[in-house]
């Protein structure tokens, strides 16, 4: 007990063994410095000692008893560090420096537990305050826990043998796959041939001008995956309601004009088709969250719960510029906030083990050009989006790129392109699609005779 309260989690023996190992072995220094900070140590004396060691490490000086004491004397912190006798004793109490990895892991684990306790205590205090809306408190709680989770990552430096094993698994998957599709098929054969499907740790950006149909294309992909592959798809809509999205999917599946359904002008036989489409869709593993204002930690928590039941095939977010980092008031620019969001989404795809398709706006510069074929520079707040994305797919109509006076009699306002402008692990290019606006549906151009 400490002051009548429970002692926060800590291991004095592990902390002493880390510091003692660092005094004896330079390899131990590197192992500790890679993972720990002075705040990870519970004992104030150990924080002071590790801070002095970090100063020596940053200046590329050797760490031993003499150099450590010298720095502590310069900082007038020998007494804070426990005194000369205690410092000298550290190196004598280490069982063996070869176990430095385990000592570091114990210190890191206890530090994480203390951080959880602190975050929980702060959540309780915030919960009792009446001057903040609950949404802001929840967002802060998510951020606190998420920061602890991201600190726990241990997959930084790995021996090449592990990486080679992972690479061979992917090679084997490709060899055994049908048609070279190793990821989740989108249902668009030509697009899948270029991308090999959407892979589990990929961040894919789908961008287009307003009104081109990026939400419709994303929903078409969701239906193809959920109904064709029986894989769960999670959709986070920050703009449209769940009912609106469901209506679009029903009309697309039934091939009934959306405008007729909305205006109540559908005929009896069309209502029968709608009921059949509803029956089909009702069994599809599609999950919609239209609560709005989603943050990365909130999406992560919901997807982790869903993936615990069954492996996710795809996560869709509509759309990036409506997302919030949950840290309003920090003074960050919108570009910085978007950068934080895209990095968080990329990490999320790895954590959940599912590809993430994020819809994005284009900036207004494209409207000033005669040729409105999208380019990577047209991505709104483009720097971090282009950098973090594994794929960037632009959606554009034929007339936007070629003008209305194109002489090709086979093209028209319903011809569209999915332009793969960035593909980190494969070729770039474009896929021709046919847009059926009344059904809010994109189909492969090769299917045009069936329309």
Short mmCIF file of C-alpha atoms in Angstrom, two decimals:
data_model
loop_
_atom_site.label_atom_id
_atom_site.label_comp_id
_atom_site.label_asym_id
_atom_site.label_seq_id
_atom_site.Cartn_x
_atom_site.Cartn_y
_atom_site.Cartn_z
CA UNK A 1 0.00 0.00 0.00
CA UNK A 2 1.15 3.55 -0.73
CA UNK A 3 -0.35 6.34 1.42
CA UNK A 4 -3.24 4.05 2.27
CA UNK A 5 -3.86 3.28 -1.41
CA UNK A 6 -2.96 0.38 -3.64
CA UNK A 7 0.57 0.44 -5.03
CA UNK A 8 0.63 1.15 -8.77
CA UNK A 9 2.00 -1.76 -10.82
CA UNK A 10 5.80 -1.80 -10.94
CA UNK A 11 8.81 -4.08 -10.67
CA UNK A 12 11.75 -2.59 -8.82
CA UNK A 13 13.81 -5.69 -9.61
CA UNK A 14 13.19 -5.38 -13.36
CA UNK A 15 13.96 -1.65 -13.32
CA UNK A 16 17.20 -2.23 -11.44
CA UNK A 17 18.12 -5.06 -13.80
CA UNK A 18 17.57 -2.86 -16.86
CA UNK A 19 19.75 -0.06 -15.47
CA UNK A 20 22.38 -2.48 -14.20
CA UNK A 21 22.55 -4.26 -17.56
CA UNK A 22 22.98 -0.93 -19.31
CA UNK A 23 26.00 -0.20 -17.13
CA UNK A 24 27.60 -3.51 -18.08
CA UNK A 25 26.62 -4.15 -21.71
CA UNK A 26 26.35 -1.73 -24.65
CA UNK A 27 23.94 -4.10 -26.43
CA UNK A 28 21.67 -3.80 -23.42
CA UNK A 29 21.82 -0.01 -23.79
CA UNK A 30 20.52 -0.20 -27.35
CA UNK A 31 17.78 -2.66 -26.41
CA UNK A 32 16.50 -0.43 -23.61
CA UNK A 33 16.78 2.84 -25.50
CA UNK A 34 14.82 1.43 -28.43
CA UNK A 35 11.78 0.70 -26.28
CA UNK A 36 11.77 2.63 -23.00
CA UNK A 37 11.57 6.25 -21.89
CA UNK A 38 12.28 7.64 -18.45
CA UNK A 39 8.51 7.82 -17.77
CA UNK A 40 8.36 4.02 -18.05
CA UNK A 41 10.28 3.74 -14.76
CA UNK A 42 8.24 3.93 -11.57
CA UNK A 43 10.98 4.84 -9.09
CA UNK A 44 11.95 8.55 -9.33
CA UNK A 45 15.62 7.63 -8.80
CA UNK A 46 15.45 5.27 -11.78
CA UNK A 47 13.88 7.97 -13.93
CA UNK A 48 16.80 10.28 -13.11
CA UNK A 49 19.37 7.57 -13.87
CA UNK A 50 17.77 6.57 -17.17
CA UNK A 51 17.50 10.23 -18.22
CA UNK A 52 21.24 10.68 -17.62
CA UNK A 53 21.96 7.50 -19.58
CA UNK A 54 19.79 8.77 -22.43
CA UNK A 55 21.83 11.98 -22.50
CA UNK A 56 25.03 9.94 -22.87
CA UNK A 57 23.43 7.73 -25.52
CA UNK A 58 22.25 10.70 -27.61
CA UNK A 59 25.75 12.18 -27.57
CA UNK A 60 27.26 8.81 -28.61
CA UNK A 61 29.26 8.50 -25.38
CA UNK A 62 29.84 5.17 -23.61
CA UNK A 63 27.68 4.38 -20.61
CA UNK A 64 29.41 3.03 -17.52
CA UNK A 65 29.60 3.89 -13.84
CA UNK A 66 32.18 6.66 -14.34
CA UNK A 67 30.43 8.45 -17.21
CA UNK A 68 27.02 8.11 -15.58
CA UNK A 69 28.17 9.63 -12.30
CA UNK A 70 29.90 12.42 -14.19
CA UNK A 71 26.65 13.42 -15.92
CA UNK A 72 24.67 13.17 -12.68
CA UNK A 73 27.19 15.42 -10.93
CA UNK A 74 26.98 17.96 -13.74
CA UNK A 75 23.21 17.93 -13.37
CA UNK A 76 23.47 18.00 -9.56
CA UNK A 77 21.27 14.89 -9.39
CA UNK A 78 23.43 12.29 -7.62
CA UNK A 79 21.25 12.47 -4.52
CA UNK A 80 18.04 12.25 -6.62
CA UNK A 81 19.50 9.13 -8.24
CA UNK A 82 19.77 7.43 -4.86
CA UNK A 83 23.37 8.30 -4.03
CA UNK A 84 26.73 6.89 -5.10
CA UNK A 85 26.37 3.62 -3.22
CA UNK A 86 22.98 2.83 -4.78
CA UNK A 87 24.19 3.65 -8.30
CA UNK A 88 27.26 1.42 -7.89
CA UNK A 89 25.09 -1.36 -6.50
CA UNK A 90 22.94 -1.54 -9.65
CA UNK A 91 25.52 -3.36 -11.75
CA UNK A 92 26.12 -5.90 -8.97
CA UNK A 93 22.48 -6.95 -8.66
CA UNK A 94 21.94 -7.97 -12.32
CA UNK A 95 21.38 -11.75 -12.63
CA UNK A 96 22.56 -11.72 -16.28
CA UNK A 97 22.62 -9.10 -19.05
CA UNK A 98 21.49 -11.68 -21.61
CA UNK A 99 17.94 -11.37 -20.26
CA UNK A 100 17.74 -7.62 -21.01
CA UNK A 101 14.84 -8.19 -23.42
CA UNK A 102 12.74 -9.73 -20.68
CA UNK A 103 13.67 -7.02 -18.16
CA UNK A 104 12.66 -4.32 -20.66
CA UNK A 105 9.37 -6.11 -21.41
CA UNK A 106 8.47 -6.24 -17.70
CA UNK A 107 9.19 -2.54 -17.21
CA UNK A 108 7.20 -1.66 -20.34
CA UNK A 109 4.28 -3.84 -19.25
CA UNK A 110 4.07 -2.27 -15.79
CA UNK A 111 4.31 1.18 -17.35
CA UNK A 112 1.40 0.37 -19.67
CA UNK A 113 -0.69 -0.81 -16.72
CA UNK A 114 0.00 2.43 -14.86
CA UNK A 115 -0.97 4.40 -17.98
CA UNK A 116 -4.25 2.49 -18.15
CA UNK A 117 -4.94 3.25 -14.49
CA UNK A 118 -4.13 6.92 -15.02
CA UNK A 119 -6.33 7.11 -18.12
CA UNK A 120 -9.15 5.39 -16.28
CA UNK A 121 -8.88 7.78 -13.35
CA UNK A 122 -8.94 10.76 -15.72
CA UNK A 123 -11.99 9.31 -17.48
CA UNK A 124 -13.79 9.02 -14.14
CA UNK A 125 -12.95 12.64 -13.28
CA UNK A 126 -14.07 13.86 -16.70
CA UNK A 127 -17.26 11.82 -16.42
CA UNK A 128 -18.22 13.60 -13.20
CA UNK A 129 -17.67 17.01 -14.79
CA UNK A 130 -20.73 18.61 -16.32
CA UNK A 131 -18.95 21.22 -18.44
CA UNK A 132 -18.06 18.89 -21.32
CA UNK A 133 -20.37 16.99 -23.71
CA UNK A 134 -20.23 13.20 -23.42
CA UNK A 135 -19.00 12.85 -27.00
CA UNK A 136 -15.89 14.89 -26.21
CA UNK A 137 -15.19 12.81 -23.09
CA UNK A 138 -15.62 9.55 -25.03
CA UNK A 139 -13.30 10.80 -27.77
CA UNK A 140 -10.65 11.72 -25.21
CA UNK A 141 -10.98 8.28 -23.62
CA UNK A 142 -10.53 6.59 -26.99
CA UNK A 143 -7.42 8.69 -27.69
CA UNK A 144 -5.91 7.85 -24.31
CA UNK A 145 -6.35 4.10 -24.75
CA UNK A 146 -5.29 4.21 -28.39
CA UNK A 147 -2.04 5.98 -27.51
CA UNK A 148 -1.25 3.17 -25.04
CA UNK A 149 -1.99 0.54 -27.68
CA UNK A 150 0.24 2.14 -30.29
CA UNK A 151 3.09 2.38 -27.76
CA UNK A 152 2.89 -1.37 -27.26
CA UNK A 153 4.07 -2.16 -30.79
CA UNK A 154 7.05 -4.48 -30.88
CA UNK A 155 7.30 -5.22 -34.62
CA UNK A 156 9.91 -2.61 -35.50
CA UNK A 157 13.16 -4.46 -36.19
CA UNK A 158 12.75 -8.10 -37.20
CA UNK A 159 15.28 -10.65 -38.41
CA UNK A 160 15.14 -11.17 -42.17
CA UNK A 161 14.29 -14.85 -41.64
CA UNK A 162 10.84 -13.80 -40.34
CA UNK A 163 10.32 -11.41 -43.25
CA UNK A 164 11.37 -14.09 -45.74
CA UNK A 165 8.87 -16.49 -44.23
CA UNK A 166 6.10 -13.91 -44.59
CA UNK A 167 7.18 -13.17 -48.17
CA UNK A 168 7.13 -16.88 -49.09
CA UNK A 169 3.63 -17.24 -47.64
CA UNK A 170 2.44 -14.45 -49.95
CA UNK A 171 4.22 -16.06 -52.92
CA UNK A 172 2.54 -19.37 -52.11
CA UNK A 173 -0.87 -17.68 -51.77
CA UNK A 174 -0.39 -16.06 -55.19
CA UNK A 175 0.58 -19.41 -56.73
CA UNK A 176 -2.48 -21.15 -55.27
CA UNK A 177 -4.90 -18.31 -55.97
CA UNK A 178 -7.44 -18.34 -58.75
CA UNK A 179 -6.49 -15.86 -61.44
CA UNK A 180 -3.78 -14.33 -59.29
CA UNK A 181 -6.24 -12.76 -56.83
CA UNK A 182 -4.62 -13.01 -53.41
CA UNK A 183 -6.67 -10.32 -51.68
CA UNK A 184 -10.40 -9.64 -51.44
CA UNK A 185 -11.91 -9.52 -54.96
CA UNK A 186 -13.89 -6.36 -55.68
CA UNK A 187 -16.12 -8.10 -58.20
CA UNK A 188 -14.69 -6.02 -61.06
CA UNK A 189 -12.53 -8.52 -62.94
CA UNK A 190 -10.34 -6.01 -64.80
CA UNK A 191 -9.67 -4.02 -61.62
CA UNK A 192 -8.87 -7.19 -59.68
CA UNK A 193 -6.43 -8.25 -62.41
CA UNK A 194 -4.44 -5.03 -61.83
CA UNK A 195 -4.63 -4.98 -58.03
CA UNK A 196 -4.70 -8.74 -57.23
CA UNK A 197 -7.64 -7.81 -54.99
CA UNK A 198 -7.64 -5.61 -51.88
CA UNK A 199 -5.14 -7.02 -49.39
CA UNK A 200 -5.65 -7.20 -45.64
CA UNK A 201 -3.19 -4.46 -44.63
CA UNK A 202 -3.90 -1.97 -47.42
CA UNK A 203 -5.25 1.56 -47.29
CA UNK A 204 -7.07 2.31 -50.55
CA UNK A 205 -8.24 5.80 -51.46
CA UNK A 206 -11.21 6.22 -53.82
CA UNK A 207 -11.46 9.83 -54.98
CA UNK A 208 -13.69 11.67 -57.43
CA UNK A 209 -15.39 14.98 -58.14
CA UNK A 210 -18.83 15.48 -56.53
CA UNK A 211 -21.63 13.65 -58.32
CA UNK A 212 -19.43 11.15 -60.15
CA UNK A 213 -20.65 8.23 -58.04
CA UNK A 214 -17.87 7.33 -55.60
CA UNK A 215 -20.35 6.34 -52.87
CA UNK A 216 -22.25 4.19 -55.37
CA UNK A 217 -19.05 2.51 -56.55
CA UNK A 218 -18.02 1.80 -52.96
CA UNK A 219 -21.44 0.31 -52.21
CA UNK A 220 -21.26 -1.82 -55.37
CA UNK A 221 -17.92 -3.19 -54.17
CA UNK A 222 -19.40 -3.80 -50.70
CA UNK A 223 -22.26 -5.80 -52.23
CA UNK A 224 -19.92 -7.80 -54.45
CA UNK A 225 -17.72 -8.75 -51.49
CA UNK A 226 -20.48 -9.43 -48.97
CA UNK A 227 -22.79 -11.30 -51.35
CA UNK A 228 -20.24 -12.81 -53.73
CA UNK A 229 -17.55 -13.77 -51.21
CA UNK A 230 -19.71 -13.97 -48.05
CA UNK A 231 -17.19 -11.74 -46.28
CA UNK A 232 -18.35 -9.11 -43.76
CA UNK A 233 -18.11 -5.47 -44.83
CA UNK A 234 -18.24 -2.57 -42.37
CA UNK A 235 -19.44 0.78 -43.75
CA UNK A 236 -18.90 4.01 -41.84
CA UNK A 237 -20.96 6.78 -43.41
CA UNK A 238 -20.34 10.29 -42.20
CA UNK A 239 -22.66 11.91 -44.73
CA UNK A 240 -25.62 9.65 -45.56
CA UNK A 241 -28.03 7.80 -43.29
CA UNK A 242 -28.14 4.02 -43.03
CA UNK A 243 -31.58 4.10 -44.65
CA UNK A 244 -30.33 6.06 -47.66
CA UNK A 245 -27.43 3.64 -48.16
CA UNK A 246 -29.75 0.63 -47.85
CA UNK A 247 -32.15 2.14 -50.39
CA UNK A 248 -29.31 2.63 -52.87
CA UNK A 249 -28.18 -0.96 -52.45
CA UNK A 250 -31.75 -2.23 -52.86
CA UNK A 251 -32.25 -0.30 -56.10
CA UNK A 252 -28.87 -1.41 -57.39
CA UNK A 253 -29.62 -5.05 -56.61
CA UNK A 254 -33.16 -4.91 -58.01
CA UNK A 255 -32.17 -2.64 -60.93
CA UNK A 256 -35.05 -0.29 -60.21
CA UNK A 257 -34.56 3.48 -60.75
CA UNK A 258 -33.80 5.16 -57.42
CA UNK A 259 -35.82 8.23 -58.44
CA UNK A 260 -38.98 6.15 -58.94
CA UNK A 261 -38.61 4.53 -55.54
CA UNK A 262 -38.03 7.86 -53.78
CA UNK A 263 -41.02 9.47 -55.48
CA UNK A 264 -43.31 6.51 -54.85
CA UNK A 265 -43.82 5.87 -58.59
CA UNK A 266 -42.53 2.29 -58.68
CA UNK A 267 -44.94 -0.19 -60.30
CA UNK A 268 -46.22 -3.36 -58.69
CA UNK A 269 -43.76 -5.64 -60.48
CA UNK A 270 -40.92 -3.30 -59.44
CA UNK A 271 -42.00 -3.52 -55.82
CA UNK A 272 -41.78 -7.28 -56.11
CA UNK A 273 -38.21 -6.91 -57.36
CA UNK A 274 -37.46 -4.58 -54.43
CA UNK A 275 -38.83 -7.11 -51.95
CA UNK A 276 -36.67 -9.83 -53.50
CA UNK A 277 -33.65 -7.54 -53.32
CA UNK A 278 -34.42 -6.77 -49.68
CA UNK A 279 -34.61 -10.50 -48.94
CA UNK A 280 -31.26 -11.09 -50.62
CA UNK A 281 -29.54 -8.15 -48.93
CA UNK A 282 -30.97 -9.00 -45.51
CA UNK A 283 -28.70 -12.05 -45.30
CA UNK A 284 -25.60 -10.23 -46.55
CA UNK A 285 -22.95 -9.56 -43.86
CA UNK A 286 -23.01 -5.79 -44.35
CA UNK A 287 -22.80 -3.58 -41.25
CA UNK A 288 -23.54 0.14 -41.41
CA UNK A 289 -22.57 2.84 -38.91
CA UNK A 290 -24.06 6.21 -39.82
CA UNK A 291 -23.59 7.88 -36.44
CA UNK A 292 -21.28 10.48 -38.01
CA UNK A 293 -18.17 12.21 -36.67
CA UNK A 294 -16.24 8.96 -36.40
CA UNK A 295 -12.66 9.05 -35.14
CA UNK A 296 -10.01 6.43 -35.86
CA UNK A 297 -10.11 5.03 -32.29
CA UNK A 298 -13.91 4.70 -32.49
CA UNK A 299 -13.74 2.92 -35.85
CA UNK A 300 -10.96 0.71 -34.54
CA UNK A 301 -12.95 -0.34 -31.47
CA UNK A 302 -16.04 -1.20 -33.52
CA UNK A 303 -14.07 -3.09 -36.18
CA UNK A 304 -12.11 -5.05 -33.58
CA UNK A 305 -15.39 -6.19 -31.98
CA UNK A 306 -16.74 -7.19 -35.39
CA UNK A 307 -13.56 -8.97 -36.51
CA UNK A 308 -13.47 -10.92 -33.25
CA UNK A 309 -16.61 -12.70 -34.48
CA UNK A 310 -15.53 -13.12 -38.11
CA UNK A 311 -12.73 -11.97 -40.39
CA UNK A 312 -13.61 -8.68 -42.13
CA UNK A 313 -13.46 -8.52 -45.92
CA UNK A 314 -13.46 -4.72 -46.20
CA UNK A 315 -13.92 -1.51 -44.22
CA UNK A 316 -15.42 1.48 -46.07
CA UNK A 317 -15.27 5.07 -44.79
CA UNK A 318 -17.33 7.75 -46.55
CA UNK A 319 -15.59 10.12 -46.49
CA UNK A 320 -12.14 11.21 -45.25
CA UNK A 321 -12.68 14.97 -45.09
CA UNK A 322 -15.66 14.52 -42.75
CA UNK A 323 -13.63 12.53 -40.25
CA UNK A 324 -12.40 14.07 -37.02
CA UNK A 325 -9.16 13.36 -35.23
CA UNK A 326 -11.04 13.94 -31.98
CA UNK A 327 -8.47 16.49 -30.88
CA UNK A 328 -10.12 19.79 -31.64
CA UNK A 329 -8.57 22.86 -30.11
CA UNK A 330 -4.94 21.76 -30.45
CA UNK A 331 -4.28 24.40 -33.11
CA UNK A 332 -3.31 21.86 -35.78
CA UNK A 333 -3.91 22.75 -39.42
CA UNK A 334 -6.39 20.67 -41.40
CA UNK A 335 -3.46 19.22 -43.37
CA UNK A 336 -1.89 18.02 -40.10
CA UNK A 337 -5.19 16.54 -38.99
CA UNK A 338 -5.66 14.70 -42.31
CA UNK A 339 -2.08 13.42 -42.03
CA UNK A 340 -2.83 12.06 -38.55
CA UNK A 341 -6.01 10.43 -39.84
CA UNK A 342 -4.39 8.68 -42.81
CA UNK A 343 -1.53 7.36 -40.66
CA UNK A 344 -4.06 6.11 -38.10
CA UNK A 345 -6.13 4.40 -40.80
CA UNK A 346 -3.06 2.71 -42.25
CA UNK A 347 -2.19 1.32 -38.79
CA UNK A 348 -5.83 0.31 -38.34
CA UNK A 349 -5.77 -1.81 -41.52
CA UNK A 350 -2.82 -3.75 -40.10
CA UNK A 351 -4.35 -4.12 -36.65
CA UNK A 352 -7.73 -5.35 -37.88
CA UNK A 353 -6.29 -7.38 -40.75
CA UNK A 354 -8.67 -5.96 -43.36
CA UNK A 355 -8.31 -3.54 -46.28
CA UNK A 356 -9.78 -0.07 -45.78
CA UNK A 357 -11.43 1.78 -48.66
CA UNK A 358 -11.57 5.49 -47.84
CA UNK A 359 -13.52 7.89 -50.02
CA UNK A 360 -11.96 11.30 -50.55
CA UNK A 361 -12.73 14.62 -52.17
CA UNK A 362 -10.66 16.28 -54.87
CA UNK A 363 -9.53 19.86 -54.52
CA UNK A 364 -11.07 22.62 -56.61
CA UNK A 365 -8.11 23.06 -58.95
CA UNK A 366 -9.47 20.30 -61.17
CA UNK A 367 -12.54 22.42 -61.96
CA UNK A 368 -10.31 25.09 -63.51
CA UNK A 369 -8.76 22.68 -66.01
CA UNK A 370 -10.23 21.86 -69.38
CA UNK A 371 -9.16 18.22 -69.07
CA UNK A 372 -10.61 17.03 -65.81
CA UNK A 373 -8.76 13.72 -65.69
CA UNK A 374 -7.84 13.43 -61.99
CA UNK A 375 -4.20 13.38 -60.90
CA UNK A 376 -2.58 12.61 -57.55
CA UNK A 377 -2.00 16.33 -56.97
CA UNK A 378 -5.79 16.80 -57.10
CA UNK A 379 -6.33 14.96 -53.84
CA UNK A 380 -7.61 17.40 -51.25
CA UNK A 381 -4.94 17.90 -48.55
CA UNK A 382 -3.01 15.56 -50.84
CA UNK A 383 0.45 15.13 -49.27
CA UNK A 384 -0.24 12.59 -46.55
CA UNK A 385 -3.06 10.89 -48.47
CA UNK A 386 -0.80 10.04 -51.38
CA UNK A 387 2.04 9.04 -49.05
CA UNK A 388 0.09 6.72 -46.74
CA UNK A 389 -2.18 5.11 -49.34
CA UNK A 390 -1.23 1.78 -50.88
CA UNK A 391 -3.59 2.44 -53.75
CA UNK A 392 -5.27 5.55 -55.12
CA UNK A 393 -8.23 4.98 -57.42
CA UNK A 394 -9.87 7.89 -59.22
CA UNK A 395 -13.37 7.62 -60.62
CA UNK A 396 -14.19 9.79 -63.66
CA UNK A 397 -16.77 9.95 -66.43
CA UNK A 398 -15.72 9.88 -70.07
CA UNK A 399 -17.08 13.34 -70.85
CA UNK A 400 -15.12 14.87 -67.97
CA UNK A 401 -11.86 13.68 -69.49
CA UNK A 402 -12.56 13.84 -73.22
CA UNK A 403 -15.31 16.40 -73.62
CA UNK A 404 -18.79 16.00 -74.97
CA UNK A 405 -17.70 16.20 -78.63
CA UNK A 406 -15.89 12.86 -78.67
CA UNK A 407 -16.57 11.19 -82.05
CA UNK A 408 -16.51 7.61 -80.78
CA UNK A 409 -20.09 6.39 -81.25
CA UNK A 410 -19.65 3.70 -78.58
CA UNK A 411 -19.08 6.16 -75.78
CA UNK A 412 -21.31 8.58 -73.99
CA UNK A 413 -22.26 10.01 -70.67
CA UNK A 414 -22.50 6.54 -69.13
CA UNK A 415 -18.90 5.51 -69.82
CA UNK A 416 -16.66 5.79 -66.76
CA UNK A 417 -13.12 4.93 -65.73
CA UNK A 418 -11.59 3.59 -62.54
CA UNK A 419 -8.10 5.06 -62.78
CA UNK A 420 -5.50 3.27 -60.67
CA UNK A 421 -3.12 6.21 -60.20
CA UNK A 422 -1.05 4.62 -57.45
CA UNK A 423 -0.46 0.94 -56.75
CA UNK A 424 2.36 0.33 -54.30
CA UNK A 425 2.72 -3.34 -55.21
CA UNK A 426 1.65 -3.49 -58.84
CA UNK A 427 0.91 -1.71 -62.10
CA UNK A 428 -1.10 1.45 -62.62
CA UNK A 429 -3.63 2.00 -65.38
CA UNK A 430 -7.35 2.36 -65.90
CA UNK A 431 -10.39 0.14 -66.11
CA UNK A 432 -13.41 0.97 -68.23
CA UNK A 433 -16.82 0.79 -66.57
CA UNK A 434 -20.40 1.47 -67.56
CA UNK A 435 -22.31 3.79 -65.21
CA UNK A 436 -26.05 3.19 -64.83
CA UNK A 437 -27.13 6.31 -62.92
CA UNK A 438 -30.78 5.32 -62.47
CA UNK A 439 -29.68 2.20 -60.60
CA UNK A 440 -26.67 3.92 -58.93
CA UNK A 441 -24.63 1.05 -60.32
CA UNK A 442 -21.30 0.53 -62.06
CA UNK A 443 -20.81 -2.58 -64.17
CA UNK A 444 -17.84 -3.90 -66.13
CA UNK A 445 -17.70 -2.42 -69.63
CA UNK A 446 -17.55 -5.97 -71.02
CA UNK A 447 -21.08 -6.48 -69.66
CA UNK A 448 -22.50 -3.64 -71.77
CA UNK A 449 -24.39 -5.94 -74.17
CA UNK A 450 -26.37 -7.33 -71.28
CA UNK A 451 -27.80 -3.96 -70.28
#
